[in-house]
Short mmCIF file of C-alpha atoms and ligand atoms in Angstrom, two decimals:
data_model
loop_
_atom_site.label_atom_id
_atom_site.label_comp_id
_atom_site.label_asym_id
_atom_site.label_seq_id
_atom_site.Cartn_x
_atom_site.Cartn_y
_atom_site.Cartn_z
CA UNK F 13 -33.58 -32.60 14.12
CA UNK F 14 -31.22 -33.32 11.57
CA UNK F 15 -31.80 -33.94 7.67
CA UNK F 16 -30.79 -38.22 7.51
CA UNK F 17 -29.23 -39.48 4.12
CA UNK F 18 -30.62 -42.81 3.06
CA UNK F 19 -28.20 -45.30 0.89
CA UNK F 20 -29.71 -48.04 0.46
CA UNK F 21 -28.35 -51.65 0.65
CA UNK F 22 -28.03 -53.06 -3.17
CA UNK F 23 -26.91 -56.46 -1.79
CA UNK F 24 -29.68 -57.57 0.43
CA UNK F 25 -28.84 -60.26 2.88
CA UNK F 26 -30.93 -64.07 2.97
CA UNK F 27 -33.46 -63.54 6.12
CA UNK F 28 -33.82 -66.13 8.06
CA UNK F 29 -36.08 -69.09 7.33
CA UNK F 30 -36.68 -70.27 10.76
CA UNK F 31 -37.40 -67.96 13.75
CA UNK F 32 -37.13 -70.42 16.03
CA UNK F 33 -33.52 -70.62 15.97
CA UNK F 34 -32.46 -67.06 16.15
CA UNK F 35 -31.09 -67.10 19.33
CA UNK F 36 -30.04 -63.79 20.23
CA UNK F 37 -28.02 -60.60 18.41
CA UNK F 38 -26.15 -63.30 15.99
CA UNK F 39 -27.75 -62.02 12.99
CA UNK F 40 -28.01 -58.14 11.80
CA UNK F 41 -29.93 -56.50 9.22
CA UNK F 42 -29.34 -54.77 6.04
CA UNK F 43 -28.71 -51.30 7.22
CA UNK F 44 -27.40 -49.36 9.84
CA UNK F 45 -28.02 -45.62 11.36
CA UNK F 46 -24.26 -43.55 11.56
CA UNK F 47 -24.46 -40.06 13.06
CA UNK F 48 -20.65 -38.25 13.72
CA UNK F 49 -19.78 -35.85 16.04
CA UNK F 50 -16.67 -33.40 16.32
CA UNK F 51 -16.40 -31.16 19.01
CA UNK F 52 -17.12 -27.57 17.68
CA UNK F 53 -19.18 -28.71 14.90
CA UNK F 54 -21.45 -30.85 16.65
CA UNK F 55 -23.75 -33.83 15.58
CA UNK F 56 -23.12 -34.18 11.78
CA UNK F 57 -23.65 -36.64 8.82
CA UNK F 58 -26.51 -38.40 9.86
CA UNK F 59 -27.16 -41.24 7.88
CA UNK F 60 -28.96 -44.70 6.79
CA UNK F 61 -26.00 -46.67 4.97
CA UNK F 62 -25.71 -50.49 4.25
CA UNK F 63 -25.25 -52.55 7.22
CA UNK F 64 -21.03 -53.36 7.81
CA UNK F 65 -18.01 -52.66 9.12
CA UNK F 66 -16.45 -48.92 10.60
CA UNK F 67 -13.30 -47.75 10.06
CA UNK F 68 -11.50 -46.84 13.53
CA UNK F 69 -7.91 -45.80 13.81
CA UNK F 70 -5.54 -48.56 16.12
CA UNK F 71 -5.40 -45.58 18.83
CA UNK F 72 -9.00 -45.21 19.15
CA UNK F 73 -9.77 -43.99 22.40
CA UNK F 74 -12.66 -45.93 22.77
CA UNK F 75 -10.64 -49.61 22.08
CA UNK F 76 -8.13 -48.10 24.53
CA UNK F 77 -10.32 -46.55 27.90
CA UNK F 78 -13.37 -47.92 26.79
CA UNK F 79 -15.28 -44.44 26.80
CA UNK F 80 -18.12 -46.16 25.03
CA UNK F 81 -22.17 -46.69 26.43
CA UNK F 82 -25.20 -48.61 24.59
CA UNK F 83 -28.59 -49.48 24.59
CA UNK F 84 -30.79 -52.01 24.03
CA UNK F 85 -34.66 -51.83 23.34
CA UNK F 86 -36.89 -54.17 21.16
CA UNK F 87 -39.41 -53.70 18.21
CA UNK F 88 -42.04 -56.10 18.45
CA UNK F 89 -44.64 -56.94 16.01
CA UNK F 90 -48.08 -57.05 16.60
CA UNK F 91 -50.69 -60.01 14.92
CA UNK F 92 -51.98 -57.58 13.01
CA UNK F 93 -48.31 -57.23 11.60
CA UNK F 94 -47.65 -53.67 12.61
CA UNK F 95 -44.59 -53.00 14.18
CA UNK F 96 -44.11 -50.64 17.63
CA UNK F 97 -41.55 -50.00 20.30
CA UNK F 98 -41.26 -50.92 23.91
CA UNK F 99 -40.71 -46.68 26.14
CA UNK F 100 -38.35 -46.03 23.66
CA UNK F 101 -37.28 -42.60 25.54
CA UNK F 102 -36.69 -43.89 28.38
CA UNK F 103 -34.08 -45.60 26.68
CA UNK F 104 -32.49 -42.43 25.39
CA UNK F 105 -32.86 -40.91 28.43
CA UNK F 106 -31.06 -43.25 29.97
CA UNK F 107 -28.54 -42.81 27.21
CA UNK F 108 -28.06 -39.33 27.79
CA UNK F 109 -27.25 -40.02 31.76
CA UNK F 110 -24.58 -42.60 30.61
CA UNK F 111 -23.17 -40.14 28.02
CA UNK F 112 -23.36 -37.83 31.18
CA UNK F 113 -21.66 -40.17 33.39
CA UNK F 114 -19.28 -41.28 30.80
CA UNK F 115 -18.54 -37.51 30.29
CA UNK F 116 -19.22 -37.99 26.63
CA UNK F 117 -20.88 -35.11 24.50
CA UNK F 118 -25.08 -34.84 24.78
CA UNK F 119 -27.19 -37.20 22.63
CA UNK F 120 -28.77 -35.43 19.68
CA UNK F 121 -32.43 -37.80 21.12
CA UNK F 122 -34.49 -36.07 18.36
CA UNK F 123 -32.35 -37.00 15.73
CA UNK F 124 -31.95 -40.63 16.84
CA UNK F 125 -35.46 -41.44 17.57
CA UNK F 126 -36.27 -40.34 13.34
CA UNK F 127 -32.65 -42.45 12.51
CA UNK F 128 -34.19 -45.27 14.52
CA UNK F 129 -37.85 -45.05 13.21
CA UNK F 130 -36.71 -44.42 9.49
CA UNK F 131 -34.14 -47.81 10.03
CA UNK F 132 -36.65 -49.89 11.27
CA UNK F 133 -39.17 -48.70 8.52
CA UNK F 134 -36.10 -49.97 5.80
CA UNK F 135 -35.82 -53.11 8.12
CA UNK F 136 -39.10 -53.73 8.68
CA UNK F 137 -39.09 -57.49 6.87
CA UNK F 138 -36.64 -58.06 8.76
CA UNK F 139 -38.55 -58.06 12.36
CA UNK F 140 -39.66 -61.65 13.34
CA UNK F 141 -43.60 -62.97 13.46
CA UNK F 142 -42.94 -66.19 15.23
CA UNK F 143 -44.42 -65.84 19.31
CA UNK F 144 -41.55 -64.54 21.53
CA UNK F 145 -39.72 -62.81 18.83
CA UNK F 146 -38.77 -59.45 18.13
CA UNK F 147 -36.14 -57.19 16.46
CA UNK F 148 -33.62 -56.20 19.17
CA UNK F 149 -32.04 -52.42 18.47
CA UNK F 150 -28.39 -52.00 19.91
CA UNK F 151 -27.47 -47.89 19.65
CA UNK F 152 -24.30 -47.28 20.63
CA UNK F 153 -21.81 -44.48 21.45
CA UNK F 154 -17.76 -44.67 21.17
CA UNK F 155 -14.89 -42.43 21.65
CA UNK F 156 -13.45 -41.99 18.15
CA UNK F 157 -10.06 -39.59 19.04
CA UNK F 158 -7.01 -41.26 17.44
CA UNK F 159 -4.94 -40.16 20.46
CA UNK F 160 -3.73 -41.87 23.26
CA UNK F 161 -3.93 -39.16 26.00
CA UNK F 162 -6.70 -40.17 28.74
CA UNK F 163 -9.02 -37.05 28.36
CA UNK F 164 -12.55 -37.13 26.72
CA UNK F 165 -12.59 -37.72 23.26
CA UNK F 166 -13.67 -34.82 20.88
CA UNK F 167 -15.00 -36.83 18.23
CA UNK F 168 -17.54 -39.37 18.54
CA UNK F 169 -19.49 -42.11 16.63
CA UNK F 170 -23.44 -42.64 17.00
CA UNK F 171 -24.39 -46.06 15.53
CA UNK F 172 -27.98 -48.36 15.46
CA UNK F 173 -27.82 -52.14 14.60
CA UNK F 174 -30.53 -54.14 14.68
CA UNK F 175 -31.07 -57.91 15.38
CA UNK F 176 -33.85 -60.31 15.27
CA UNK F 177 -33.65 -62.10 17.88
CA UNK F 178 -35.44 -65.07 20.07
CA UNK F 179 -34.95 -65.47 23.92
CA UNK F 180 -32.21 -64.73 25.57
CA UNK F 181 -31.65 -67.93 27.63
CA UNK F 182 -31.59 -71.36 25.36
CA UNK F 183 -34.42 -72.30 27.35
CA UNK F 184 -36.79 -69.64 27.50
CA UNK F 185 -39.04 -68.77 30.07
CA UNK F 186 -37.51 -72.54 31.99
CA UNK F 187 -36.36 -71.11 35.01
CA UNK F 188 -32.73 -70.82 35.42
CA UNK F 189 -29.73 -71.13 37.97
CA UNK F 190 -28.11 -68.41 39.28
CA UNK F 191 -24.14 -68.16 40.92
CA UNK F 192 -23.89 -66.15 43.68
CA UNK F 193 -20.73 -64.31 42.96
CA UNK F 194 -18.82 -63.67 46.19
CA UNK F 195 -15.15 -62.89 44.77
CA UNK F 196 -15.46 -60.87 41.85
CA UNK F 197 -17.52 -57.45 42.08
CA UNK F 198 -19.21 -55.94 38.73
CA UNK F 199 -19.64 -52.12 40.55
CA UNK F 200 -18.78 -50.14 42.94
CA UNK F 201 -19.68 -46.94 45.18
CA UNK F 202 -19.22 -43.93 42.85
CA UNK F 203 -18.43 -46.08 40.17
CA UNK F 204 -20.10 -46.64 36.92
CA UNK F 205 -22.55 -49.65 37.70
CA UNK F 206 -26.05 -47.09 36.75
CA UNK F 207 -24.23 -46.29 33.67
CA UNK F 208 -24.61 -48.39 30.79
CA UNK F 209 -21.01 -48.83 29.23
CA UNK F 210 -18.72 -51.36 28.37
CA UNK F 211 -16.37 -51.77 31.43
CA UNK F 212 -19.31 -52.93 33.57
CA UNK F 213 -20.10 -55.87 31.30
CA UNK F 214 -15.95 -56.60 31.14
CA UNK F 215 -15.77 -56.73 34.80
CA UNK F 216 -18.14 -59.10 34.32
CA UNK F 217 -16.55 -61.89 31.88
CA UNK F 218 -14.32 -63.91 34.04
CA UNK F 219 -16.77 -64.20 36.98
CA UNK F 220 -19.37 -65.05 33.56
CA UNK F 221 -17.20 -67.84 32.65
CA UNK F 222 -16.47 -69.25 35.99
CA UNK F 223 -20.47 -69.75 36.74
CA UNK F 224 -20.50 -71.12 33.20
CA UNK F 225 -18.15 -74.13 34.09
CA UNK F 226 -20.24 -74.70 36.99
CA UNK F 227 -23.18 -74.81 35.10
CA UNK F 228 -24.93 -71.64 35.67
CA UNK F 229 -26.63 -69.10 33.41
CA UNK F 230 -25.82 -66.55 35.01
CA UNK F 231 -24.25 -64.30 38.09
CA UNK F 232 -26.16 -62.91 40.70
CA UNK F 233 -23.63 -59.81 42.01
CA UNK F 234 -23.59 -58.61 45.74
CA UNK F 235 -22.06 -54.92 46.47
CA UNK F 236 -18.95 -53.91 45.52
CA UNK F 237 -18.41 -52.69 49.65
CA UNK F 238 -19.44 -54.89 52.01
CA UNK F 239 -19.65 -57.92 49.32
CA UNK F 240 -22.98 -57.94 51.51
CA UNK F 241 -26.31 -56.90 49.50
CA UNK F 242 -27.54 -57.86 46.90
CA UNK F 243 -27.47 -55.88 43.39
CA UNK F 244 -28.33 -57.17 39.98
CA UNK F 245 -27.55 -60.22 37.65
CA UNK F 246 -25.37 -59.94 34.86
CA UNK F 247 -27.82 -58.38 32.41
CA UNK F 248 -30.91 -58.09 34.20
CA UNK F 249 -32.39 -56.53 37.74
CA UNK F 250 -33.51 -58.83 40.37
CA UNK F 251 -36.99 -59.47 41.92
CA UNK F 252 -37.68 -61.58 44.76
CA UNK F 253 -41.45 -62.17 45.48
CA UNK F 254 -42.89 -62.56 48.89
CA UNK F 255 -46.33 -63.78 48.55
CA UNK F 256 -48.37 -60.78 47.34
CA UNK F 257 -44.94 -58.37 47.53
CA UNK F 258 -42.34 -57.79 45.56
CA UNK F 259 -39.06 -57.00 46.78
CA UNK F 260 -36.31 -55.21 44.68
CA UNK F 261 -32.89 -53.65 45.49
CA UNK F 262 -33.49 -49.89 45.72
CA UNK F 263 -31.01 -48.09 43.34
CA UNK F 264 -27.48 -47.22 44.61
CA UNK F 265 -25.95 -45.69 41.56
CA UNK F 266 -23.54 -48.93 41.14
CA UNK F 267 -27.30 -51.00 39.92
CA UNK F 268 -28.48 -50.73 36.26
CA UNK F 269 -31.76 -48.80 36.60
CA UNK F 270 -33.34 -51.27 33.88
CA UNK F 271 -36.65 -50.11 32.33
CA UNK F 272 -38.10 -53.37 32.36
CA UNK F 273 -37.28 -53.18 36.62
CA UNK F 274 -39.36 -49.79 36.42
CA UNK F 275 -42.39 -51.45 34.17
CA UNK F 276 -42.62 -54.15 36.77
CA UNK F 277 -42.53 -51.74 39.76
CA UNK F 278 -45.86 -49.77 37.70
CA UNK F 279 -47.44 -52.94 36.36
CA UNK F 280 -47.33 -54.55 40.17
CA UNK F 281 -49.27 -51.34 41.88
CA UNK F 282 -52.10 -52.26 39.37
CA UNK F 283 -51.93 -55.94 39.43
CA UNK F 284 -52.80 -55.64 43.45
CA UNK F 285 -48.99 -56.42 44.80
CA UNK F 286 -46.72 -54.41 46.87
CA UNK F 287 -43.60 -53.71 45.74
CA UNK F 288 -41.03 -52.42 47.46
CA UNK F 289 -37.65 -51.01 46.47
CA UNK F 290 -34.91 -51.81 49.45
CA UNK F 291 -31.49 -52.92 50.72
CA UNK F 292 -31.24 -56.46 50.71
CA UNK F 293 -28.92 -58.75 52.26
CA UNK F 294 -27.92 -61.57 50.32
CA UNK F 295 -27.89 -63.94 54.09
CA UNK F 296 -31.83 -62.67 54.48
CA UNK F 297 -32.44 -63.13 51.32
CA UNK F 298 -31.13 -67.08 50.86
CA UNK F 299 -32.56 -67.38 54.28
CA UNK F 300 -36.30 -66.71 52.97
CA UNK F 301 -35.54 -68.84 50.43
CA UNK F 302 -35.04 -71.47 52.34
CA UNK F 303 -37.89 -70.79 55.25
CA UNK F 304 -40.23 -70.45 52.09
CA UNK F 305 -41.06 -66.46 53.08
CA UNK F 306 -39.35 -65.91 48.89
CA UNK F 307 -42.39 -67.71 46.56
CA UNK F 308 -40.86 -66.77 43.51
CA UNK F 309 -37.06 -64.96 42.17
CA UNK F 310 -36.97 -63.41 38.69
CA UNK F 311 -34.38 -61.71 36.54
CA UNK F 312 -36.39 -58.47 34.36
CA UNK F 313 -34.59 -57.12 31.42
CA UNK F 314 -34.96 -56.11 27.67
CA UNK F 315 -33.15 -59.13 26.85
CA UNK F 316 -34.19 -61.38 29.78
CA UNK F 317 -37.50 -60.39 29.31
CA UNK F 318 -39.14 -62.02 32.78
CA UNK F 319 -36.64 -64.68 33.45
CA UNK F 320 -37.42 -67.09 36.61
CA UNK F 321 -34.99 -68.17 38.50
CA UNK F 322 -34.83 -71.69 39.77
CA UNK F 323 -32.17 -71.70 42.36
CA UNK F 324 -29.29 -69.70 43.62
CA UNK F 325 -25.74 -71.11 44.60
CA UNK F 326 -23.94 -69.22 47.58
CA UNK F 327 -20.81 -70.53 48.89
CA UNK F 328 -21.13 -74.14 47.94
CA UNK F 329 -24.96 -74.18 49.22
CA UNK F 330 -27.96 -74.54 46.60
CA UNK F 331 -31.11 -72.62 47.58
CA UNK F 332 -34.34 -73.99 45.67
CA UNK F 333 -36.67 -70.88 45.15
CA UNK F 334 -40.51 -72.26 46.12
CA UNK F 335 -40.62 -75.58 43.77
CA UNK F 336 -37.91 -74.55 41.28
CA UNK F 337 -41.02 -73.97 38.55
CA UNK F 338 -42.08 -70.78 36.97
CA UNK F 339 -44.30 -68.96 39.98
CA UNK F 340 -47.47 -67.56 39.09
CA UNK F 341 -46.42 -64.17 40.09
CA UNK F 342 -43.85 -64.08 37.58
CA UNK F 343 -45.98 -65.49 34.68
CA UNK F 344 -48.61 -62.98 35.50
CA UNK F 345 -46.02 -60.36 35.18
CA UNK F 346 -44.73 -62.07 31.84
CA UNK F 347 -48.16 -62.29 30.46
CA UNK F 348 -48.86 -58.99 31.26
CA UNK F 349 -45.88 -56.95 30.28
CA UNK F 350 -45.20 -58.77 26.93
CA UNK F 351 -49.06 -57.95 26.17
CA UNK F 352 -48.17 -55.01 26.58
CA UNK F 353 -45.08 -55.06 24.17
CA UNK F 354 -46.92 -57.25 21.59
CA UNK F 355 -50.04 -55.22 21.83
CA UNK F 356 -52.37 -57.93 22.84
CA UNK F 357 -53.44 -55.37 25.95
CA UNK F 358 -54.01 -52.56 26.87
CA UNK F 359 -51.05 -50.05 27.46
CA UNK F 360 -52.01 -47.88 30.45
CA UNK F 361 -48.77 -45.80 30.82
CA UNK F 362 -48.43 -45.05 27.17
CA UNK F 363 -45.66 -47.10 26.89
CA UNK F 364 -45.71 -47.85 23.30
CA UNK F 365 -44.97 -46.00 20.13
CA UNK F 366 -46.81 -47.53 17.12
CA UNK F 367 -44.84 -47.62 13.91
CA UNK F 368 -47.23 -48.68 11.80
N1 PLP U 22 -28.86 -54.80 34.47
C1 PLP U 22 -27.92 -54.96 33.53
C2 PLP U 22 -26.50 -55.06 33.95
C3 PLP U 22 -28.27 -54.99 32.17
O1 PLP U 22 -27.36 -55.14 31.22
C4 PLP U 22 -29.64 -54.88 31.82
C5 PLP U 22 -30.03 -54.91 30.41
O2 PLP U 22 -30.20 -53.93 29.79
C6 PLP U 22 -30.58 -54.71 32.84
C7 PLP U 22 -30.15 -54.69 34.15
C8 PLP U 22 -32.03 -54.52 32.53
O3 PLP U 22 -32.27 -53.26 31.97
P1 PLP U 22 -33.45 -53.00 30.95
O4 PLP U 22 -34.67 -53.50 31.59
O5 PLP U 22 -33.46 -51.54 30.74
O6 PLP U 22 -33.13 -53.77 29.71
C1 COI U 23 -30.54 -55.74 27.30
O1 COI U 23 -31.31 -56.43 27.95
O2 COI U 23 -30.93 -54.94 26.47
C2 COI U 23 -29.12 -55.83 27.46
O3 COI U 23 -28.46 -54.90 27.14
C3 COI U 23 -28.55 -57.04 27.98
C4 COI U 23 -27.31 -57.39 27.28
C5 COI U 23 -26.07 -56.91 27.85
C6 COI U 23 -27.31 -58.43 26.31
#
């Protein structure tokens, strides 16, 4: 684990007054976490410094080929005021199989995980109190070679930014309405849909955009094959609940394998439900909407949080999911996982890493 420089911020920023309009990652925090890497030296200069802009050169690689991945985990805090994360390895982990993927040098984890605790310790006013709330933590890895050759980059830039935020939709836990996308594809077979980098979220805008001018919150994507199953929403997996089962798509390397998908496959085995990890067909699955056999539809996500959905639009057809409300499947889940998160129960697969 590397030594980490500290500089700190003589120009402290306002925080803001009311938490109930945060919104989310539209505000950042004083500092930031910088770690460099050159290829024969390693993972160098790790360091706190005040939060602001980098300095990239116009022929970047990563502005150019967009060899870049992220992350996103929260920070919540407790009533008792102490702060913890939400499996923060698993997040690194996961970073590590993008970097992998992305074929972008090995994270330094160790290193990160003290960058990230020491930030949020500098930070720590900066995490929200109000119910809901918490300080979203963006790492992120980019391509820094000035060259415009298409081969991996030999220098890279490690960076942490960190955001209060609120929820993710405007509305909350109200459930939302979801465009069946049947044009556009986000990911494809042997793609890079499991890994999480930028290109998947910019095949993503225009699709984005045209479910916003129909009113939508958000896209529900089908395979990028067969245009036949269904995958994931825009930034969050997909759960469809069958009375006492949950069904999920199974992952297909082109699906985000989102951590808050895997904490609602555990916390379902102990809440009494079956869940079940499978190819789904998007006709079967608007069909049992529309028999009744789907109760409930939910988006899960860092972000997203638990995010029912109200009804899905395929093809110029509107498919009500049970009575549009929030089901009490999914508020169970809610209630449970962000007790979890916010330490108001107890957290059975260790889960959590206490800060203070
Ligand atoms: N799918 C996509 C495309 C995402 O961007 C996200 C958000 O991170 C998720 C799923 C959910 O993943 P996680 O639960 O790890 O946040
Ligand atoms: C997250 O939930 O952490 C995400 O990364 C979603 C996002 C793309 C805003």
């Amino acid at each position: 684990m590397a030594h980490i420089t500290v500089t700190p911020n003589q120009h402290p920023k306002a925080k803001p007054q009311d938490e109930s309009k945060l919104g989310f990652g539209q505000l950042f925090t004083d500092h930031m976490f910088l770690h460099e890497y050159d290829e024969g030296v390693g993972w160098h200069d790790a360091r706190i410094v005040p939060y602001g802009p980098i300095q990239m050169d116009p022929s970047c690689a990563a502005l150019h080929y967009g060899q870049t991945i992220f992350e996103g985990l929260k920070c919540y805090r407790r009533a008792d005021k102490g702060l913890q994360l939400f499996r923060a390895g698993d997040n690194f982990a996961r970073m590590a199989r993008s970097a992998a993927r992305m074929g972008m040098a090995a994270p330094d984890v160790d290193t990160w995980m003290d960058g990230l605790k020491q930030l949020i310790d500098l930070d720590q006013d900066w995490v929200p109190t109000r119910d809901g709330t918490s300080l979203y933590i963006r790492p992120a890895m980019i391509a820094m070679d000035a060259k415009l050759g298409v081969h991996t980059a030999q220098k890279y830039l490690f960076f942490i930014i960190l955001s209060p935020v609120g929820a993710y939709y405007p509305g909350g836990l109200a459930p939302n309405d979801i465009y069946v996308e049947d044009a556009y594809v986000r990911a494809v077979r042997g793609g890079i849909g499991e890994a999480k980098t930028g290109g998947n979220y910019a095949a993503s805008i225009l699709a984005g955009i045209k479910a916003e001018e129909l009113g939508f919150a958000q896209v529900l994507w089908l395979d990028g094959v067969e245009q036949t199953y269904v995958e994931e929403v825009g930034a969050m997996n997909i759960f469809f609940v069958y009375g006492d089962t949950l069904r999920t798509p199974r992952l297909n390397g082109s699906i985000l394998p989102g951590i808050t998908r895997d904490s609602v496959l555990k916390l379902a085995a102990r809440m009494g439900l079956q869940a079940v990890e499978e190819r789904m067909a998007v006709d079967t699955v608007l069909k049992d909407i529309a028999s009744g056999a789907i109760t409930e539809a939910f988006g899960a996500g860092t972000a997203a949080v638990i995010s029912p959905v109200k009804a899905f639009s395929f093809k110029g057809t509107t498919y009500t999911v049970g009575n549009g409300g929030i089901g009490t499947v999914s508020q169970r889940l809610y209630d449970t996982l962000t007790g979890i998160q916010y330490g108001r129960a107890p957290d059975p697969f260790s889960w959590i890493t206490k800060l203070s």
